Amino acid sequence: MVSIKDVARRAGVSIGTVSNVVNRPSLVSESTRERVRAAIRELGYVRSETARQLRAGQSRVIALLVLDMTNPFFVDVAHGAEREAREQGLGVMFCNSDQDPEEEAAYLSLFAEQRVRGVLITPATEGDAALAVLSGFSRHGIPHVLVDRLVPADRACSVSVDDVTGGSLAAAHLFGLGHRRIGYVTGPLRMAQCADRLRGARAAAAEAGLDEDAVRVEERGALTVAEGRAAAHALLSGAAQAWPTAVFCANDLLALGVLQVMVERGVRVPDDMAIVGYDDIEFAAAAAVPLSSVRQPARLIGRTAARLLIEETDPATAPEHHHQRVVYEPELVVRRSTSG
Amino acid sequence: MVSIKDVARRAGVSIGTVSNVVNRPSLVSESTRERVRAAIRELGYVRSETARQLRAGQSRVIALLVLDMTNPFFVDVAHGAEREAREQGLGVMFCNSDQDPEEEAAYLSLFAEQRVRGVLITPATEGDAALAVLSGFSRHGIPHVLVDRLVPADRACSVSVDDVTGGSLAAAHLFGLGHRRIGYVTGPLRMAQCADRLRGARAAAAEAGLDEDAVRVEERGALTVAEGRAAAHALLSGAAQAWPTAVFCANDLLALGVLQVMVERGVRVPDDMAIVGYDDIEFAAAAAVPLSSVRQPARLIGRTAARLLIEETDPATAPEHHHQRVVYEPELVVRRSTSG
DNA sequence: CCGGACCATTGAATCGATCCAGGCGGGCCC
DNA sequence: GGGCCCGCCTGGATCGATTCAATGGTCCGG
């Protein structure tokens, strides 16, 4: 591998001069500069980020650790973060904890060893456990921004969407269409997102003058298409009169699974069963019965999270940085699955 | 940041001993070992991968650069690669060129600067341009494996799927169902994948005793749902008698777009229009008219590519490494979009 | 009592860059 | 002509680890 030394030798100058040509060319005379540049070109020299890092103490890579990289929502978040990072000349490591605290921990130590610039994370754990993860970060001095999760602003920045409002938008829409009994198909309720959307839905029920039974909860272990299918079978297990007339799903993967089963079983959507999803992933609109869904600005979330992290870790802007909570508003997108 | 020096001072030993405790504990006496470990624990020391790299000259991160990170097929590839890499204690940088040669080039120089262990890549360019990219790698001495793309085996390893066979499977299935005129909705034909699948489809037509006109090509600029929608409108633009009775799409995103338009326009699937996609992404099965599709072993592709790269770059196995081309066979998955 | 073997440990060189104090020559001012 | 300043460049310290030759100490056998 060609190093700065080889370039210096070839150009007949000192190492320091080569470094200046690369980093502060104005300090070097025209003729020397050209000679060094020629040497760089001829040798195909690429400066070692590793070595600069060692000296600078800061790397140019940020990590993004999500719960499920196969969920298009998180892919969009990643896409947004990547854009912002690229504009600042940084790279992004997009990683997947699969909701497994052990995987998460393994990645965190990888990140710590790599001395990444910082981490964008959707923690696999909740409450105290999540705080423990954060204090792990703080202990190692790794700056971090929480994505899709609130956290006390004295600890770190966070970027999220108001899930209570989102749940309320979805449920109010269904109640407004005349539905009186709806199902709520969700992942683990210990996940804040799932719990908050339920709170919103219940608030909407109260608002509509209905009691708590108006929202029947079907809790599953994960937010996937397969679990959505299982949930749909569960919802349709009793007598038809007892079925809800609409379903609100905690994300679009669940909703697609539910939709699929409804179609298979000849339950007409939206006539017999209206469906609302969450996230508004691309495949929601592309489903053969296009899904109504609560849109979250995924790309923007990623972009903002990356921006906050960069602000926090760029020596130029860090002094003015204060932790903040950014909360975006969700938006209901009505499609045929609720408005046949 | 706590360094090895701090640990050494605290434990009252030399730097070298701390290094030995971490890397070759058997060389260190029991008591010293414990004392050092205690110091590490108390100070929260994490060794700097950056510094080791500088000395070792090799990093513990591999890069994966794909054409479209929002395509679930590539996400699955990434997932597979990530698994394999994690098992070897390596990290993966999953990046997105968006089919843009400039983005690609920008990433390549980032990778070169980072001295990544190697790169898994689906090149944004074809033919000579792709070879130019590769020679860029070779020049910088960056090991690389081509994903979903063949390349002469003397230059690098490659992992791909037989696209001619895949195209032929799909088309033969349609011809076997009695279709005589099919549409082929594709991305740019300069992409080898798209062109090969067409060759396979034409071969199947010949096999079925049909002429070239049996496959009508609808070429679009990208492999996305939106382009699929546009293609469907184009296919349905003439007189109904002239419509093909089936469509084969170069990937599932296109197929989902086509399906969506068919449903909107009241064209029954599969009765009036059969549809076959490619990749068998999760959303193909989850579509309300589940899509027949040609399955590629995406996870396995990612895993294998990562394994080959690791073999090539691990000093222990590198000497026995020879570049190889791995070609998997695709598999047709029949669902309701062709077999109502 | 000495030489040699063996073991744990140390110290210094090294990786590739950055950065800064200082040297050197040339021009300018008094 | 001497002193100073300025522009350009050099040399060496530094970052945090690895690695290996050298050291010092213990123990054993002769």
XYZ file of C-alpha atoms (C1' of nucleotides) in Angstrom:
740
model
C 0.000 0.000 0.000
C 1.328 3.396 -1.005
C 1.862 5.707 1.956
C 2.563 9.377 2.386
C 6.233 8.464 2.765
C 6.410 7.012 -0.727
C 4.858 10.145 -2.127
C 7.310 12.332 -0.222
C 10.276 10.351 -1.485
C 9.062 10.419 -5.063
C 8.404 14.146 -5.024
C 11.637 14.844 -3.172
C 9.974 16.679 -0.296
C 9.251 15.972 3.353
C 6.231 14.154 4.679
C 4.906 17.336 6.217
C 4.846 19.026 2.854
C 2.822 16.247 1.305
C 0.383 16.530 4.149
C 0.129 20.253 3.521
C -0.510 19.755 -0.172
C -3.374 17.471 0.661
C -4.868 19.467 3.514
C -3.757 23.079 3.229
C -2.526 23.545 -0.324
C -2.331 27.319 0.024
C 0.673 26.952 2.316
C 2.685 25.292 -0.413
C 4.340 26.995 -3.388
C 2.835 26.411 -6.800
C 5.733 24.387 -8.169
C 6.084 22.076 -5.165
C 2.356 21.591 -5.051
C 2.278 20.405 -8.627
C 5.221 18.122 -8.165
C 3.580 16.490 -5.163
C 0.263 16.167 -6.921
C 1.973 14.478 -9.819
C 3.619 12.015 -7.457
C 0.268 11.305 -5.827
C -1.268 10.626 -9.205
C 1.554 8.461 -10.427
C 1.630 6.306 -7.343
C -2.128 6.131 -6.930
C -1.844 7.335 -3.354
C -4.951 7.299 -1.187
C -4.529 8.738 2.243
C -5.267 6.443 5.119
C -8.326 7.494 7.023
C -7.224 5.073 9.706
C -4.072 7.006 10.401
C -5.775 10.393 10.386
C -8.364 9.064 12.764
C -5.777 7.844 15.157
C -4.378 11.327 15.385
C -7.682 13.179 15.194
C -9.360 10.858 17.680
C -12.542 11.004 15.672
C -13.715 8.848 12.845
C -15.765 9.701 9.807
C -18.298 6.947 10.084
C -21.588 6.995 11.906
C -23.535 3.889 12.801
C -27.244 3.317 12.416
C -28.649 0.415 14.375
C -32.280 -0.479 13.698
C -34.688 -3.105 14.899
C -35.411 -4.660 11.528
C -33.521 -3.803 8.405
C -36.023 -5.687 6.255
C -38.751 -3.256 7.236
C -38.931 -0.648 4.463
C -39.640 2.025 7.033
C -36.198 1.630 8.521
C -34.670 1.367 5.090
C -36.119 4.777 4.326
C -34.749 6.137 7.571
C -31.376 4.754 6.590
C -31.654 6.279 3.156
C -32.277 9.700 4.656
C -29.432 9.361 7.115
C -27.110 8.212 4.381
C -27.902 11.258 2.264
C -27.159 13.677 5.040
C -24.001 11.851 6.005
C -22.698 11.712 2.439
C -23.141 15.447 2.107
C -20.834 15.838 5.068
C -18.375 13.338 3.688
C -19.244 10.709 6.258
C -20.042 7.047 5.784
C -22.909 5.181 7.419
C -22.811 1.699 8.871
C -26.362 0.422 8.624
C -26.831 -2.446 11.046
C -29.559 -4.652 12.287
C -30.199 -5.764 15.847
C -33.214 -7.922 14.943
C -34.691 -6.682 18.216
C -32.199 -8.848 20.044
C -30.530 -7.137 23.009
C -27.507 -9.399 22.622
C -26.994 -8.520 18.990
C -27.431 -4.926 20.018
C -24.762 -5.211 22.666
C -22.402 -6.938 20.247
C -22.816 -4.118 17.783
C -22.322 -1.498 20.427
C -18.964 -2.896 21.364
C -18.037 -3.119 17.710
C -18.944 0.552 17.386
C -16.983 1.440 20.474
C -13.908 -0.363 19.165
C -14.279 1.290 15.794
C -14.521 4.641 17.530
C -17.416 5.573 15.293
C -18.276 9.218 15.271
C -21.621 8.459 16.822
C -24.607 6.165 16.737
C -28.181 6.536 15.594
C -30.190 3.912 17.388
C -33.645 2.488 17.855
C -33.040 0.570 21.065
C -34.147 -3.048 21.243
C -35.112 -2.557 24.831
C -37.439 -0.282 26.711
C -37.462 1.728 29.867
C -34.656 1.069 32.301
C -32.912 -1.371 30.007
C -32.809 1.258 27.293
C -31.391 3.747 29.733
C -28.741 1.190 30.606
C -27.783 0.976 26.970
C -27.556 4.730 26.857
C -25.416 4.915 29.922
C -23.190 2.382 28.201
C -22.809 4.923 25.450
C -22.188 7.733 27.841
C -19.603 5.715 29.677
C -17.729 5.134 26.450
C -18.349 8.718 25.463
C -20.127 7.749 22.272
C -22.498 10.453 21.086
C -25.856 9.083 20.100
C -29.250 10.096 18.819
C -32.381 8.096 19.449
C -34.507 7.375 16.449
C -38.226 6.766 16.687
C -37.971 6.829 20.440
C -38.285 9.550 22.995
C -35.765 10.005 25.721
C -35.220 12.654 28.375
C -33.498 15.496 26.541
C -30.770 15.852 29.121
C -29.284 12.556 28.023
C -29.346 12.699 24.256
C -31.154 14.012 21.224
C -34.095 12.121 19.871
C -36.127 12.243 16.694
C -39.525 10.696 16.695
C -43.081 10.974 15.544
C -46.060 11.563 17.767
C -47.438 8.041 17.978
C -50.368 8.943 20.176
C -51.590 11.370 17.557
C -50.938 8.802 14.859
C -52.999 6.165 16.608
C -55.720 8.664 17.214
C -55.778 9.767 13.552
C -56.157 6.197 12.379
C -58.846 5.219 14.857
C -60.779 8.473 14.528
C -60.857 7.917 10.785
C -62.404 4.484 11.303
C -64.894 5.679 13.899
C -65.780 8.536 11.588
C -66.678 6.004 8.903
C -69.181 4.503 11.302
C -67.208 1.597 12.665
C -67.988 0.809 16.292
C -65.738 -2.147 17.001
C -62.197 -2.149 15.658
C -59.284 -4.490 16.104
C -55.804 -3.223 16.956
C -53.162 -5.572 15.618
C -49.864 -4.781 17.219
C -46.383 -5.954 18.084
C -45.255 -6.269 21.691
C -46.964 -3.610 23.796
C -43.747 -3.091 25.732
C -42.538 -1.279 22.628
C -43.362 2.356 23.147
C -44.483 2.807 19.564
C -47.082 0.073 19.851
C -48.326 1.195 23.232
C -48.600 4.847 22.245
C -50.568 4.083 19.104
C -52.982 2.097 21.236
C -53.333 5.005 23.647
C -54.158 7.239 20.713
C -56.717 4.791 19.411
C -58.400 4.551 22.813
C -58.444 8.315 23.119
C -60.182 8.475 19.752
C -62.722 5.923 20.968
C -63.447 8.021 24.028
C -63.709 11.084 21.851
C -66.296 9.262 19.750
C -68.280 8.407 22.859
C -67.321 4.743 22.811
C -65.934 2.709 25.667
C -62.658 0.823 25.860
C -64.143 -2.330 24.320
C -64.399 -0.494 21.039
C -60.725 -1.299 20.533
C -59.912 -4.982 20.681
C -56.213 -5.630 21.034
C -54.501 -8.455 19.181
C -50.926 -8.479 20.392
C -48.243 -10.391 18.472
C -44.550 -11.021 18.976
C -43.236 -9.086 16.016
C -44.186 -6.537 13.409
C -44.048 -8.781 10.353
C -46.274 -9.955 7.524
C -46.353 -13.462 8.960
C -47.558 -12.186 12.322
C -50.148 -10.090 10.536
C -51.512 -13.203 8.891
C -51.694 -14.983 12.208
C -53.433 -12.025 13.787
C -56.025 -11.973 11.031
C -56.844 -15.626 11.578
C -57.232 -14.905 15.266
C -59.554 -11.990 14.601
C -61.731 -14.123 12.351
C -61.825 -17.091 14.712
C -65.100 -16.360 16.497
C -68.612 -15.913 15.150
C -68.906 -13.453 12.303
C -71.159 -11.183 14.363
C -68.366 -10.753 16.862
C -65.812 -9.703 14.284
C -64.619 -6.156 14.326
C -65.572 -4.260 11.183
C -62.208 -2.607 10.848
C -58.601 -3.209 11.818
C -55.901 -0.763 12.704
C -52.405 -2.237 12.456
C -49.335 -0.973 14.247
C -47.385 -1.134 11.025
C -47.843 -1.828 7.348
C -46.209 -5.236 7.404
C -48.856 -6.443 9.821
C -51.523 -4.735 7.721
C -50.351 -6.445 4.542
C -50.540 -9.800 6.287
C -54.036 -9.045 7.525
C -55.110 -7.872 4.091
C -53.790 -10.988 2.487
C -55.792 -13.270 4.782
C -58.954 -11.217 4.325
C -58.721 -11.600 0.585
C -58.013 -15.298 0.872
C -61.009 -15.819 3.102
C -63.286 -13.785 0.879
C -63.752 -10.990 3.374
C -64.209 -7.890 1.230
C -61.943 -4.935 1.929
C -63.068 -2.335 2.818
C -66.775 -3.316 2.718
C -66.634 -6.120 5.257
C -63.375 -5.100 6.840
C -61.598 -1.781 6.610
C -57.859 -1.759 7.220
C -55.476 1.002 8.253
C -51.749 0.454 8.442
C -48.904 2.538 9.801
C -45.693 3.918 8.242
C -47.002 4.264 4.681
C -44.269 2.185 3.150
C -44.149 2.078 -0.611
C -45.779 -1.338 -0.714
C -48.822 -0.008 1.096
C -49.817 2.017 -1.947
C -48.803 -0.805 -4.257
C -50.994 -3.423 -2.613
C -53.830 -4.531 -4.838
C -56.204 -2.994 -2.341
C -54.156 0.074 -1.631
C -53.749 0.497 2.077
C -54.766 3.514 4.050
C -51.886 4.251 6.355
C -50.446 6.719 8.792
C -47.457 8.264 7.130
C -44.290 8.974 9.021
C -41.634 11.100 7.369
C -39.080 8.297 7.412
C -36.433 9.866 5.200
C -36.701 13.126 7.106
C -36.352 11.332 10.409
C -33.130 9.757 9.205
C -31.831 13.000 7.818
C -32.601 14.960 10.965
C -31.131 12.354 13.251
C -27.934 12.323 11.232
C -27.827 16.112 11.230
C -28.199 16.321 14.993
C -25.490 13.755 15.485
C -23.160 15.578 13.155
C -23.846 18.867 14.896
C -23.108 17.281 18.211
C -19.840 15.770 17.050
C -18.433 18.437 14.773
C -15.954 20.432 16.836
C -17.060 23.575 15.007
C -20.676 23.313 16.068
C -20.478 21.145 19.162
C -20.119 23.982 21.694
C -23.500 25.397 20.749
C -25.148 22.038 20.681
C -27.900 21.311 23.135
C -29.733 18.056 23.267
C -33.169 18.336 21.822
C -36.241 16.301 21.109
C -37.600 16.588 17.614
C -41.140 15.296 17.249
C -42.791 15.177 13.863
C -46.498 14.929 13.239
C -47.850 11.908 11.414
C -50.334 12.227 8.598
C -53.213 9.990 7.577
C -53.212 8.827 3.970
C -56.588 7.494 2.933
C -56.699 4.844 0.227
C -59.115 2.196 -0.882
C -58.707 -0.123 2.070
C -60.945 2.197 4.059
C -62.869 4.099 1.415
C -64.080 1.635 -1.203
C -10.781 8.371 25.941
C -9.088 5.668 27.986
C -6.057 4.189 26.242
C -3.877 1.186 26.825
C -1.413 3.484 28.526
C -3.911 4.423 31.217
C -4.594 0.781 31.870
C -0.890 0.019 32.081
C -0.292 2.820 34.543
C -3.234 1.803 36.691
C -2.219 -1.846 36.779
C 1.429 -0.942 37.299
C 2.654 -2.870 34.263
C 3.984 -2.028 30.838
C 1.924 -1.401 27.761
C 3.124 -4.612 26.175
C 1.791 -6.648 29.071
C -1.641 -5.107 28.766
C -1.601 -5.945 25.093
C -0.687 -9.511 25.942
C -3.482 -9.806 28.466
C -5.928 -8.739 25.813
C -4.538 -10.765 22.926
C -2.498 -13.660 24.284
C -3.526 -14.059 27.902
C -1.695 -17.369 28.224
C 1.616 -15.564 28.106
C 0.820 -13.615 31.235
C 0.893 -14.892 34.792
C -2.368 -15.414 36.573
C -1.920 -12.616 39.078
C -0.804 -9.999 36.592
C -3.584 -10.991 34.263
C -6.198 -10.437 36.938
C -4.713 -7.139 37.985
C -4.774 -5.899 34.407
C -8.283 -7.149 33.829
C -9.427 -5.324 36.921
C -7.847 -2.121 35.649
C -9.556 -2.561 32.297
C -12.873 -3.023 33.994
C -12.451 -0.089 36.341
C -11.449 2.303 33.608
C -13.922 1.008 31.054
C -11.161 0.526 28.547
C -12.133 -0.390 24.970
C -9.253 -1.094 22.674
C -9.000 1.101 19.645
C -9.653 -0.766 16.469
C -8.245 2.231 14.656
C -4.836 1.806 16.196
C -4.726 -1.944 15.678
C -5.690 -1.433 12.068
C -2.942 1.023 11.521
C -0.443 -1.558 12.640
C -2.155 -4.565 11.105
C -2.818 -2.785 7.845
C -6.187 -4.461 7.587
C -9.547 -3.362 8.851
C -12.433 -5.370 10.174
C -15.149 -3.830 8.079
C -16.380 -4.923 4.702
C -18.444 -2.742 2.415
C -21.523 -3.726 0.461
C -22.505 -1.366 -2.327
C -25.809 -2.080 -4.032
C -27.839 -0.474 -6.795
C -30.944 0.201 -4.741
C -31.100 -0.253 -1.016
C -34.873 0.198 -1.030
C -35.273 -2.963 -3.089
C -36.028 -5.766 -0.632
C -33.976 -8.149 -2.741
C -30.805 -6.235 -1.945
C -31.839 -5.859 1.652
C -31.984 -9.635 1.877
C -28.577 -9.900 0.268
C -27.308 -7.448 2.866
C -28.924 -9.398 5.645
C -27.137 -12.553 4.548
C -23.814 -10.802 4.211
C -24.227 -9.214 7.604
C -24.849 -12.573 9.248
C -21.743 -14.119 7.786
C -19.655 -11.092 8.637
C -20.873 -10.938 12.224
C -19.935 -14.542 12.742
C -16.399 -13.595 11.788
C -16.466 -10.535 14.005
C -16.590 -8.132 11.092
C -18.864 -5.181 10.499
C -20.664 -4.391 7.263
C -21.103 -0.992 5.683
C -24.259 -1.260 3.614
C -24.299 1.499 1.004
C -26.358 2.595 -1.896
C -25.156 3.835 -5.259
C -28.663 4.492 -6.591
C -27.304 3.216 -9.923
C -25.321 6.415 -10.196
C -21.716 5.915 -11.340
C -20.701 9.120 -9.577
C -22.130 8.024 -6.256
C -20.427 4.735 -6.826
C -17.096 6.403 -7.424
C -17.530 8.572 -4.338
C -18.161 5.507 -2.224
C -15.228 3.681 -3.691
C -12.858 6.398 -2.658
C -14.431 6.476 0.778
C -13.829 2.728 1.014
C -10.273 3.126 -0.189
C -9.595 5.800 2.428
C -11.179 3.693 5.121
C -9.001 0.777 4.042
C -11.998 -1.519 4.262
C -11.184 -5.186 4.270
C -12.934 -5.608 0.954
C -16.005 -4.697 -1.041
C -19.065 -6.596 -2.189
C -20.459 -4.756 -5.153
C -23.184 -4.757 -7.751
C -21.618 -2.344 -10.232
C -23.721 0.533 -11.512
C -22.110 0.189 -14.898
C -21.774 -2.575 -17.440
C -19.128 -4.000 -19.677
C -15.979 -1.955 -20.048
C -17.058 0.641 -17.536
C -17.557 -2.078 -14.941
C -14.132 -3.441 -15.708
C -12.755 0.042 -15.219
C -14.292 0.135 -11.768
C -12.708 -3.202 -11.031
C -9.324 -2.113 -12.212
C -9.756 0.840 -9.875
C -10.115 -1.685 -7.091
C -7.173 -3.683 -8.257
C -5.054 -0.593 -8.482
C -5.843 0.270 -4.894
C -5.457 -3.367 -3.982
C -8.963 -3.637 -2.607
C -10.281 -7.193 -2.689
C -13.769 -7.412 -4.062
C -16.531 -9.842 -4.915
C -19.153 -9.160 -7.518
C -22.705 -9.743 -6.487
C -25.439 -10.620 -8.937
C -23.044 -10.079 -11.778
C -20.680 -12.344 -13.645
C -17.118 -11.385 -14.276
C -14.130 -13.232 -15.684
C -12.882 -15.384 -12.835
C -9.288 -14.283 -13.200
C -10.183 -10.845 -11.901
C -12.379 -11.518 -8.917
C -14.937 -13.823 -7.398
C -18.545 -13.437 -8.324
C -21.802 -14.772 -6.969
C -24.830 -14.701 -9.190
C -27.910 -16.522 -10.318
C -28.475 -17.933 -13.769
C -30.701 -15.256 -15.231
C -31.135 -16.940 -18.591
C -32.589 -19.963 -16.877
C -34.724 -17.726 -14.679
C -36.183 -15.915 -17.675
C -36.777 -19.168 -19.392
C -38.546 -20.676 -16.369
C -40.896 -17.744 -16.143
C -41.723 -17.581 -19.830
C -42.027 -21.344 -20.253
C -44.503 -21.360 -17.382
C -46.630 -18.771 -19.177
C -46.395 -20.488 -22.543
C -47.271 -23.761 -20.846
C -50.460 -22.154 -19.565
C -51.427 -21.459 -23.170
C -50.356 -17.840 -23.482
C -49.114 -16.969 -26.945
C -48.255 -13.288 -26.584
C -46.527 -12.082 -23.460
C -45.093 -8.752 -22.422
C -41.641 -8.425 -20.873
C -41.479 -5.419 -18.585
C -37.884 -4.622 -17.806
C -35.379 -2.084 -16.619
C -32.577 -0.874 -18.874
C -31.510 -3.702 -21.192
C -27.895 -2.648 -20.795
C -28.158 -4.212 -17.343
C -26.988 -7.795 -17.745
C -29.725 -9.111 -15.476
C -32.481 -7.603 -17.612
C -30.932 -8.687 -20.898
C -30.273 -12.238 -19.765
C -33.799 -12.732 -18.516
C -35.036 -11.602 -21.916
C -32.744 -14.066 -23.645
C -34.170 -16.808 -21.475
C -37.711 -15.762 -22.275
C -37.006 -15.774 -26.008
C -35.406 -19.154 -25.759
C -38.548 -20.436 -24.079
C -40.618 -18.947 -26.882
C -38.528 -20.738 -29.484
C -38.809 -23.917 -27.456
C -42.587 -23.543 -27.541
C -42.473 -23.135 -31.313
C -43.272 -19.420 -31.210
C -41.421 -16.649 -32.978
C -39.715 -13.610 -31.456
C -42.893 -11.540 -31.510
C -44.281 -13.747 -28.802
C -42.270 -11.639 -26.344
C -43.052 -7.947 -26.499
C -40.465 -5.848 -24.706
C -41.463 -2.861 -22.618
C -38.210 -1.271 -21.462
C -38.195 1.268 -18.624
C -35.533 3.380 -16.957
C -35.589 1.754 -13.546
C -36.791 -1.295 -11.666
C -39.366 0.400 -9.466
C -43.059 0.214 -8.659
C -43.655 3.560 -10.345
C -42.035 2.380 -13.563
C -44.095 -0.780 -13.355
C -47.239 1.309 -13.268
C -46.114 3.289 -16.267
C -45.277 0.115 -18.146
C -48.712 -1.324 -17.455
C -50.391 1.745 -18.871
C -48.218 1.430 -21.954
C -49.130 -2.222 -22.383
C -52.818 -1.423 -22.158
C -52.669 1.535 -24.507
C -53.631 -0.215 -27.754
C -56.747 -2.166 -28.664
C -57.676 -4.891 -26.222
C -57.183 -7.560 -28.876
C -53.553 -6.512 -29.185
C -52.831 -6.801 -25.483
C -50.576 -9.555 -24.344
C -52.357 -12.054 -22.136
C -49.515 -12.292 -19.687
C -46.633 -10.201 -18.412
C -43.235 -11.251 -17.185
C -41.493 -8.571 -15.159
C -37.767 -8.286 -14.600
C -38.339 -7.795 -10.896
C -41.092 -7.825 -8.337
C -41.250 -4.078 -7.889
C -42.181 -3.698 -11.536
C -44.620 -6.575 -11.183
C -46.329 -4.983 -8.193
C -46.745 -1.762 -10.171
C -48.209 -3.664 -13.085
C -50.531 -5.617 -10.818
C -51.754 -2.467 -9.182
C -52.715 -0.880 -12.495
C -54.406 -4.045 -13.718
C -56.588 -4.105 -10.642
C -57.375 -0.400 -10.972
C -58.393 -0.820 -14.588
C -60.537 -3.868 -13.887
C -58.275 -6.270 -15.731
C -58.649 -9.547 -13.883
C -55.480 -11.247 -12.697
C -54.753 -13.947 -13.739
C -57.827 -14.516 -15.956
C -57.324 -11.565 -18.297
C -53.673 -11.010 -17.505
C -51.262 -13.367 -15.829
C -48.238 -11.839 -14.105
C -44.867 -13.288 -13.162
C -42.325 -11.303 -11.204
C -38.700 -11.892 -10.329
C -36.798 -12.087 -7.009
C -39.679 -13.387 -4.896
C -39.452 -10.622 -2.350
C -41.609 -10.974 0.708
C -44.162 -8.522 -0.628
C -44.741 -10.702 -3.679
C -46.441 -13.331 -1.556
C -48.184 -10.682 0.503
C -49.828 -8.954 -2.438
C -53.559 -9.406 -2.441
C -53.177 -11.339 -5.651
C -50.095 -13.232 -4.615
C -47.466 -12.965 -7.293
C -45.835 -15.847 -9.035
C -42.173 -15.078 -9.087
C -38.746 -16.449 -9.854
C -37.001 -16.885 -6.552
C -33.356 -16.035 -6.126
C -31.630 -17.146 -2.941
C -30.886 -13.592 -1.856
C -29.701 -14.272 1.692
C -27.501 -17.085 0.454
C -26.014 -14.869 -2.222
C -25.059 -12.335 0.424
C -23.680 -14.963 2.738
C -21.615 -16.625 0.046
C -20.252 -13.373 -1.275
C -19.189 -12.362 2.221
C -17.636 -15.766 2.802
C -15.602 -15.597 -0.385
C -14.389 -12.136 0.467
C -13.404 -13.187 3.948
C -11.576 -16.218 2.615
C -9.723 -14.028 0.186
C -8.684 -11.537 2.819
C -7.995 -13.699 5.834
C -4.242 -14.262 5.930
C -4.878 -17.801 7.159
C -6.920 -18.844 4.162
C -5.797 -16.396 1.511
C -2.954 -18.513 0.093
C -5.353 -21.264 -0.941
C -7.874 -18.847 -2.326
C -8.642 -18.935 -6.019
C -11.144 -16.656 -7.628
C -14.311 -18.476 -8.482
C -17.704 -17.914 -9.999
C -20.609 -19.198 -7.989
C -23.829 -19.447 -9.951
C -27.043 -20.443 -8.246
C -30.119 -21.774 -9.950
C -33.340 -19.813 -9.721
C -36.635 -21.440 -8.882
C -40.134 -20.654 -10.060
C -42.706 -20.076 -7.346
C -46.242 -20.335 -8.675
C -48.938 -18.343 -6.949
C -52.335 -17.027 -7.839
C -51.219 -14.336 -10.287
C -50.742 -17.088 -12.871
C -52.910 -19.902 -11.618
C -56.256 -18.497 -10.559
C 29.063 -21.768 42.940
C 28.309 -21.259 38.151
C 26.095 -21.890 33.555
C 22.059 -22.564 31.195
C 17.113 -22.975 30.568
C 12.938 -20.956 31.172
C 9.493 -17.620 32.135
C 7.278 -13.159 32.780
C 7.881 -8.674 31.643
C 9.744 -4.546 29.546
C 11.134 -1.101 26.065
C 11.447 0.434 21.681
C 10.394 0.305 16.802
C 6.587 0.536 13.856
C 2.207 1.565 11.270
C 0.539 6.509 8.439
C -0.904 10.429 9.130
C -1.145 15.587 11.554
C 0.770 19.605 13.418
C 3.919 22.732 15.212
C 8.277 24.740 16.367
C 12.055 26.078 14.060
C 15.484 26.698 10.121
C 16.777 28.811 5.987
C 17.152 32.013 2.431
C 15.737 36.287 0.383
C 14.000 40.807 0.374
C 13.134 45.100 2.767
C 13.933 48.862 5.903
C 16.693 51.830 8.480
C 25.405 46.259 6.378
C 22.726 44.520 10.138
C 18.396 43.234 11.763
C 13.795 41.611 10.802
C 10.150 39.640 8.690
C 8.079 36.446 5.662
C 7.271 32.505 2.899
C 8.378 27.840 2.320
C 9.821 23.742 3.977
C 11.762 20.207 7.316
C 12.072 17.270 11.321
C 10.277 15.279 15.106
C 6.638 14.466 18.577
C 2.323 12.394 18.736
C -1.970 9.393 18.433
C -2.903 3.841 20.389
C -2.020 -0.181 19.494
C 1.233 -4.674 18.134
C 5.344 -7.221 18.135
C 9.735 -8.844 19.175
C 14.325 -8.704 20.934
C 16.288 -7.998 25.240
C 16.243 -8.116 30.226
C 16.036 -9.771 34.728
C 14.877 -13.193 37.868
C 14.239 -18.005 39.369
C 15.494 -22.581 39.496
C 17.945 -26.672 38.440
C 21.830 -29.620 37.448
C 26.569 -30.320 37.456
